Amino acid sequence: MHLFNASSLFDENAKGEIARLADQPDELRARLIEIKKKLLETYRFQVYNVPEDFTMTSYILATNHLTDSDAPLIISFYYALMQPLRASYPEMFIFAKENCFNGVSLPQEFLPILEMEKVYGVDRKSLGGAKAAMRAAGKWFAEGEKPKHFLIFPQGTIYDINKDKAEDIEPGAFWLARLLDIPVLPAFIEQAVEGSENRLVFGEPMVIPQNCRDFSGYKQLWLERVIEAQDSLERLTGTPAREAALDEEHQTRKRFTAANP
């Protein structure tokens, strides 16, 4: 089982291939489309309770975070859903930890993928870094065709959603929803295991009022709706969500103390 590292599709051969295609955007994009299709197949990815208006309405997808494969799987699902409806390449604005860009969490060879997929690095320990990410997201949202979608992990790191508390949750999704006046869409993604069926289920959307100044209640509501989505898998499929298996590094909640942007 590969629980914390990205899919085995992203191996040494993949790094070399991406490096060769780095300055050939059309070829790189075609290869990424192939990888997305393969990811969905390898993980037998199933998605439930997609809002009926998803393809017509802008949303901030706010999911729990259990493996490094979470974002690639959601990006792949998004492409498969939106590609038949878009003349251009479907892309989300994705918030990622800064370590994805400095060679710590991802090899440097994968940087061209991050740039192509609209992945934006966030310094979570800096108020200025959080504000810069929100400005970049707002600028992207203001330009071009709607709907547009965002992906953010409010937990900020791999952790079991069932052990979280409202004060552990980062405010970015709620701040952005207020800024852009679009809903937050909670979702639960099962801890990914290659070769097994893996599932994502959406919860009830959340609207953040324009006059909201304290996100505490919405953090708690997001937690509740993600856990409700998790619990709904047994009703929807007959099989409960896979129990989270965290290694020692991820069993401790990493707290970030930056104030609301």
CSV table of C-alpha atoms in Angstrom, one decimal:
chain,number,residue,atom,x,y,z
A,1,MET,CA,0.0,0.0,0.0
A,2,HIS,CA,1.2,3.5,-0.8
A,3,LEU,CA,-0.5,5.7,1.9
A,4,PHE,CA,1.5,8.9,2.1
A,5,ASN,CA,3.7,9.1,-1.0
A,6,ALA,CA,2.3,10.1,-4.4
A,7,SER,CA,1.3,7.3,-6.8
A,8,SER,CA,3.9,5.0,-8.1
A,9,LEU,CA,3.1,6.4,-11.5
A,10,PHE,CA,5.3,9.3,-10.4
A,11,ASP,CA,8.6,7.3,-10.3
A,12,GLU,CA,12.1,8.0,-11.6
A,13,ASN,CA,11.1,7.3,-15.2
A,14,ALA,CA,8.2,9.8,-14.9
A,15,LYS,CA,10.7,12.4,-13.5
A,16,GLY,CA,12.9,12.0,-16.5
A,17,GLU,CA,10.0,12.2,-18.9
A,18,ILE,CA,8.6,15.4,-17.4
A,19,ALA,CA,12.1,16.9,-17.4
A,20,ARG,CA,12.4,16.2,-21.2
A,21,LEU,CA,9.0,17.7,-21.9
A,22,ALA,CA,9.4,20.7,-19.6
A,23,ASP,CA,9.8,23.1,-22.6
A,24,GLN,CA,7.2,21.4,-24.8
A,25,PRO,CA,3.9,22.5,-23.2
A,26,ASP,CA,1.6,20.8,-25.7
A,27,GLU,CA,3.4,17.5,-25.4
A,28,LEU,CA,3.5,17.8,-21.6
A,29,ARG,CA,-0.2,18.6,-21.4
A,30,ALA,CA,-1.0,15.5,-23.6
A,31,ARG,CA,1.1,13.3,-21.3
A,32,LEU,CA,-0.6,14.7,-18.2
A,33,ILE,CA,-4.0,13.9,-19.7
A,34,GLU,CA,-2.8,10.3,-20.1
A,35,ILE,CA,-1.6,10.2,-16.5
A,36,LYS,CA,-4.9,11.6,-15.2
A,37,LYS,CA,-6.8,8.8,-17.0
A,38,LYS,CA,-4.4,6.2,-15.6
A,39,LEU,CA,-4.7,7.6,-12.1
A,40,LEU,CA,-8.5,7.3,-12.1
A,41,GLU,CA,-8.1,3.7,-13.4
A,42,THR,CA,-5.3,2.7,-11.0
A,43,TYR,CA,-7.2,4.0,-8.0
A,44,ARG,CA,-10.6,2.9,-9.3
A,45,PHE,CA,-11.8,6.3,-8.3
A,46,GLN,CA,-15.5,6.8,-7.6
A,47,VAL,CA,-17.2,10.1,-6.8
A,48,TYR,CA,-20.6,10.5,-5.1
A,49,ASN,CA,-23.0,13.4,-4.5
A,50,VAL,CA,-21.6,15.7,-7.2
A,51,PRO,CA,-23.8,18.9,-7.0
A,52,GLU,CA,-26.1,19.1,-10.0
A,53,ASP,CA,-24.9,22.6,-10.7
A,54,PHE,CA,-21.2,21.9,-10.3
A,55,THR,CA,-20.3,22.4,-14.0
A,56,MET,CA,-22.2,25.7,-14.0
A,57,THR,CA,-21.3,27.2,-10.6
A,58,SER,CA,-18.0,28.3,-9.1
A,59,TYR,CA,-17.1,26.4,-6.0
A,60,ILE,CA,-14.2,26.2,-3.5
A,61,LEU,CA,-13.6,22.5,-3.0
A,62,ALA,CA,-12.5,22.0,0.6
A,63,THR,CA,-11.5,18.4,1.4
A,64,ASN,CA,-9.8,16.5,4.1
A,65,HIS,CA,-6.2,15.4,3.5
A,66,LEU,CA,-5.0,11.8,4.0
A,67,THR,CA,-2.3,11.1,1.3
A,68,ASP,CA,-0.2,12.9,-1.3
A,69,SER,CA,-2.3,11.4,-3.9
A,70,ASP,CA,-5.4,13.4,-2.9
A,71,ALA,CA,-4.7,16.4,-5.1
A,72,PRO,CA,-3.7,14.4,-8.2
A,73,LEU,CA,-6.8,12.3,-7.9
A,74,ILE,CA,-9.2,15.3,-7.5
A,75,ILE,CA,-7.5,17.1,-10.4
A,76,SER,CA,-7.9,14.0,-12.5
A,77,PHE,CA,-11.6,13.7,-11.7
A,78,TYR,CA,-12.0,17.4,-12.4
A,79,TYR,CA,-10.5,17.0,-15.8
A,80,ALA,CA,-12.7,14.1,-16.7
A,81,LEU,CA,-15.8,15.9,-15.5
A,82,MET,CA,-15.2,19.3,-17.2
A,83,GLN,CA,-13.3,18.3,-20.3
A,84,PRO,CA,-16.4,17.5,-22.4
A,85,LEU,CA,-17.8,20.9,-21.5
A,86,ARG,CA,-14.8,23.1,-22.1
A,87,ALA,CA,-13.1,24.2,-25.3
A,88,SER,CA,-10.0,25.0,-23.3
A,89,TYR,CA,-8.0,22.8,-20.9
A,90,PRO,CA,-10.0,22.5,-17.6
A,91,GLU,CA,-7.9,23.8,-14.7
A,92,MET,CA,-8.5,24.5,-11.1
A,93,PHE,CA,-6.6,26.9,-8.8
A,94,ILE,CA,-5.0,24.7,-6.3
A,95,PHE,CA,-3.5,25.8,-3.0
A,96,ALA,CA,-0.4,23.8,-1.9
A,97,LYS,CA,2.1,23.9,0.8
A,98,GLU,CA,5.3,25.8,0.0
A,99,ASN,CA,7.4,22.6,0.3
A,100,CYS,CA,5.9,21.4,-3.0
A,101,PHE,CA,8.0,24.0,-4.7
A,102,ASN,CA,11.4,23.7,-3.0
A,103,GLY,CA,12.2,20.1,-3.6
A,104,VAL,CA,11.1,18.9,-0.1
A,105,SER,CA,7.7,17.3,-0.8
A,106,LEU,CA,8.1,17.0,-4.6
A,107,PRO,CA,11.1,16.5,-6.8
A,108,GLN,CA,12.1,19.7,-8.7
A,109,GLU,CA,11.5,17.8,-12.0
A,110,PHE,CA,7.7,18.1,-11.3
A,111,LEU,CA,7.7,21.9,-11.2
A,112,PRO,CA,6.5,22.2,-14.8
A,113,ILE,CA,3.4,20.2,-13.8
A,114,LEU,CA,2.6,22.5,-10.9
A,115,GLU,CA,2.8,25.5,-13.2
A,116,MET,CA,0.6,24.0,-15.8
A,117,GLU,CA,-2.0,22.8,-13.3
A,118,LYS,CA,-2.3,26.2,-11.6
A,119,VAL,CA,-0.8,25.0,-8.3
A,120,TYR,CA,0.0,28.0,-6.0
A,121,GLY,CA,2.5,27.6,-3.2
A,122,VAL,CA,1.4,29.1,0.2
A,123,ASP,CA,3.7,30.0,3.1
A,124,ARG,CA,1.3,28.9,5.8
A,125,LYS,CA,3.4,30.3,8.6
A,126,SER,CA,3.3,33.8,7.1
A,127,LEU,CA,0.3,36.2,7.1
A,128,GLY,CA,1.8,37.9,4.1
A,129,GLY,CA,2.1,34.5,2.3
A,130,ALA,CA,-1.6,33.8,3.0
A,131,LYS,CA,-2.6,37.2,1.7
A,132,ALA,CA,-0.5,36.8,-1.5
A,133,ALA,CA,-2.2,33.5,-2.2
A,134,MET,CA,-5.6,35.0,-1.8
A,135,ARG,CA,-4.7,37.9,-4.1
A,136,ALA,CA,-3.4,35.5,-6.8
A,137,ALA,CA,-6.6,33.5,-6.5
A,138,GLY,CA,-8.8,36.5,-6.8
A,139,LYS,CA,-7.0,37.8,-9.8
A,140,TRP,CA,-7.3,34.4,-11.6
A,141,PHE,CA,-11.0,34.3,-10.7
A,142,ALA,CA,-11.7,37.7,-12.1
A,143,GLU,CA,-10.2,36.9,-15.5
A,144,GLY,CA,-11.8,34.7,-18.1
A,145,GLU,CA,-14.7,32.4,-18.4
A,146,LYS,CA,-16.7,31.1,-15.4
A,147,PRO,CA,-17.4,28.9,-13.7
A,148,LYS,CA,-14.1,28.5,-11.9
A,149,HIS,CA,-13.1,26.1,-9.2
A,150,PHE,CA,-10.6,26.1,-6.4
A,151,LEU,CA,-9.1,23.2,-4.4
A,152,ILE,CA,-7.9,23.7,-0.9
A,153,PHE,CA,-7.1,21.4,2.1
A,154,PRO,CA,-8.3,23.3,5.2
A,155,GLN,CA,-6.5,20.9,7.5
A,156,GLY,CA,-3.2,22.1,6.0
A,157,THR,CA,-1.6,18.7,6.3
A,158,ILE,CA,-2.2,15.0,6.3
A,159,TYR,CA,-4.4,14.2,9.4
A,160,ASP,CA,-7.4,12.2,10.4
A,161,ILE,CA,-10.5,14.4,10.1
A,162,ASN,CA,-12.2,12.6,13.0
A,163,LYS,CA,-9.5,13.9,15.4
A,164,ASP,CA,-9.6,17.5,14.2
A,165,LYS,CA,-11.0,20.5,16.1
A,166,ALA,CA,-12.3,23.7,14.7
A,167,GLU,CA,-9.2,25.6,16.0
A,168,ASP,CA,-7.0,23.3,13.9
A,169,ILE,CA,-8.6,24.3,10.6
A,170,GLU,CA,-7.0,27.0,8.4
A,171,PRO,CA,-9.3,29.9,7.5
A,172,GLY,CA,-8.3,30.3,3.8
A,173,ALA,CA,-11.3,28.5,2.2
A,174,PHE,CA,-13.7,30.6,4.2
A,175,TRP,CA,-11.8,33.9,3.6
A,176,LEU,CA,-11.7,33.2,-0.1
A,177,ALA,CA,-15.4,32.3,-0.2
A,178,ARG,CA,-16.3,35.6,1.4
A,179,LEU,CA,-14.0,37.5,-0.9
A,180,LEU,CA,-15.3,36.0,-4.1
A,181,ASP,CA,-18.9,35.4,-2.9
A,182,ILE,CA,-18.9,31.7,-4.0
A,183,PRO,CA,-19.8,28.6,-1.9
A,184,VAL,CA,-17.4,26.3,0.0
A,185,LEU,CA,-18.0,22.7,-1.1
A,186,PRO,CA,-17.0,20.3,1.7
A,187,ALA,CA,-15.9,16.8,0.6
A,188,PHE,CA,-14.4,13.7,2.1
A,189,ILE,CA,-11.7,11.7,0.2
A,190,GLU,CA,-10.9,8.2,1.4
A,191,GLN,CA,-7.3,7.4,2.2
A,192,ALA,CA,-5.9,6.3,-1.1
A,193,VAL,CA,-4.6,2.8,-1.7
A,194,GLU,CA,-3.4,1.8,-5.2
A,195,GLY,CA,-5.2,-1.1,-6.7
A,196,SER,CA,-8.2,-0.7,-4.5
A,197,GLU,CA,-11.5,1.2,-5.0
A,198,ASN,CA,-11.0,4.7,-3.6
A,199,ARG,CA,-13.9,7.2,-3.1
A,200,LEU,CA,-14.7,10.8,-2.7
A,201,VAL,CA,-18.1,12.1,-1.6
A,202,PHE,CA,-19.3,15.7,-1.5
A,203,GLY,CA,-21.1,17.2,1.4
A,204,GLU,CA,-23.6,20.1,1.6
A,205,PRO,CA,-22.3,23.5,0.3
A,206,MET,CA,-21.6,26.3,2.7
A,207,VAL,CA,-22.3,30.0,2.0
A,208,ILE,CA,-20.1,32.5,3.9
A,209,PRO,CA,-21.9,35.8,4.5
A,210,GLN,CA,-20.1,39.0,3.2
A,211,ASN,CA,-20.2,40.5,6.7
A,212,CYS,CA,-18.6,37.5,8.4
A,213,ARG,CA,-15.6,38.4,10.5
A,214,ASP,CA,-15.3,35.3,12.7
A,215,PHE,CA,-14.9,32.0,10.8
A,216,SER,CA,-14.9,29.7,14.0
A,217,GLY,CA,-18.5,28.6,13.4
A,218,TYR,CA,-17.9,27.8,9.8
A,219,LYS,CA,-14.7,25.8,10.6
A,220,GLN,CA,-16.8,23.7,12.9
A,221,LEU,CA,-19.6,23.4,10.3
A,222,TRP,CA,-17.0,22.3,7.7
A,223,LEU,CA,-15.7,19.6,10.0
A,224,GLU,CA,-19.2,18.3,10.6
A,225,ARG,CA,-20.1,18.2,7.0
A,226,VAL,CA,-16.9,16.4,6.0
A,227,ILE,CA,-17.5,13.8,8.7
A,228,GLU,CA,-21.2,13.5,7.6
A,229,ALA,CA,-19.9,12.9,4.0
A,230,GLN,CA,-17.5,10.3,5.3
A,231,ASP,CA,-20.3,8.5,7.2
A,232,SER,CA,-22.6,8.6,4.2
A,233,LEU,CA,-20.3,6.3,2.2
A,234,GLU,CA,-21.7,3.2,4.0
A,235,ARG,CA,-25.3,4.3,3.2
A,236,LEU,CA,-24.4,5.1,-0.5
A,237,THR,CA,-22.2,2.1,-1.2
A,238,GLY,CA,-22.7,-0.5,1.5
A,239,THR,CA,-19.0,-0.2,2.6
A,240,PRO,CA,-17.8,2.3,5.3
A,241,ALA,CA,-14.9,4.6,4.6
A,242,ARG,CA,-11.5,3.1,5.0
A,243,GLU,CA,-10.1,3.7,8.5
A,244,ALA,CA,-7.2,6.2,8.4
A,245,ALA,CA,-3.8,4.6,9.0
A,246,LEU,CA,-1.3,7.3,9.9
A,247,ASP,CA,2.4,6.9,10.4
A,248,GLU,CA,4.1,8.5,13.4
A,249,GLU,CA,4.9,11.8,11.6
A,250,HIS,CA,1.2,12.3,10.7
A,251,GLN,CA,-0.3,11.3,14.0
A,252,THR,CA,0.5,14.6,15.5
A,253,ARG,CA,-1.5,17.7,14.5
A,254,LYS,CA,0.7,20.4,13.0
A,255,ARG,CA,-0.7,23.7,14.2
A,256,PHE,CA,-0.2,26.9,12.3
A,257,THR,CA,-0.9,30.1,14.2
A,258,ALA,CA,-1.2,32.8,11.5
A,259,ALA,CA,-4.3,35.0,12.0
A,260,ASN,CA,-7.1,35.4,9.5
A,261,PRO,CA,-5.8,37.2,6.3
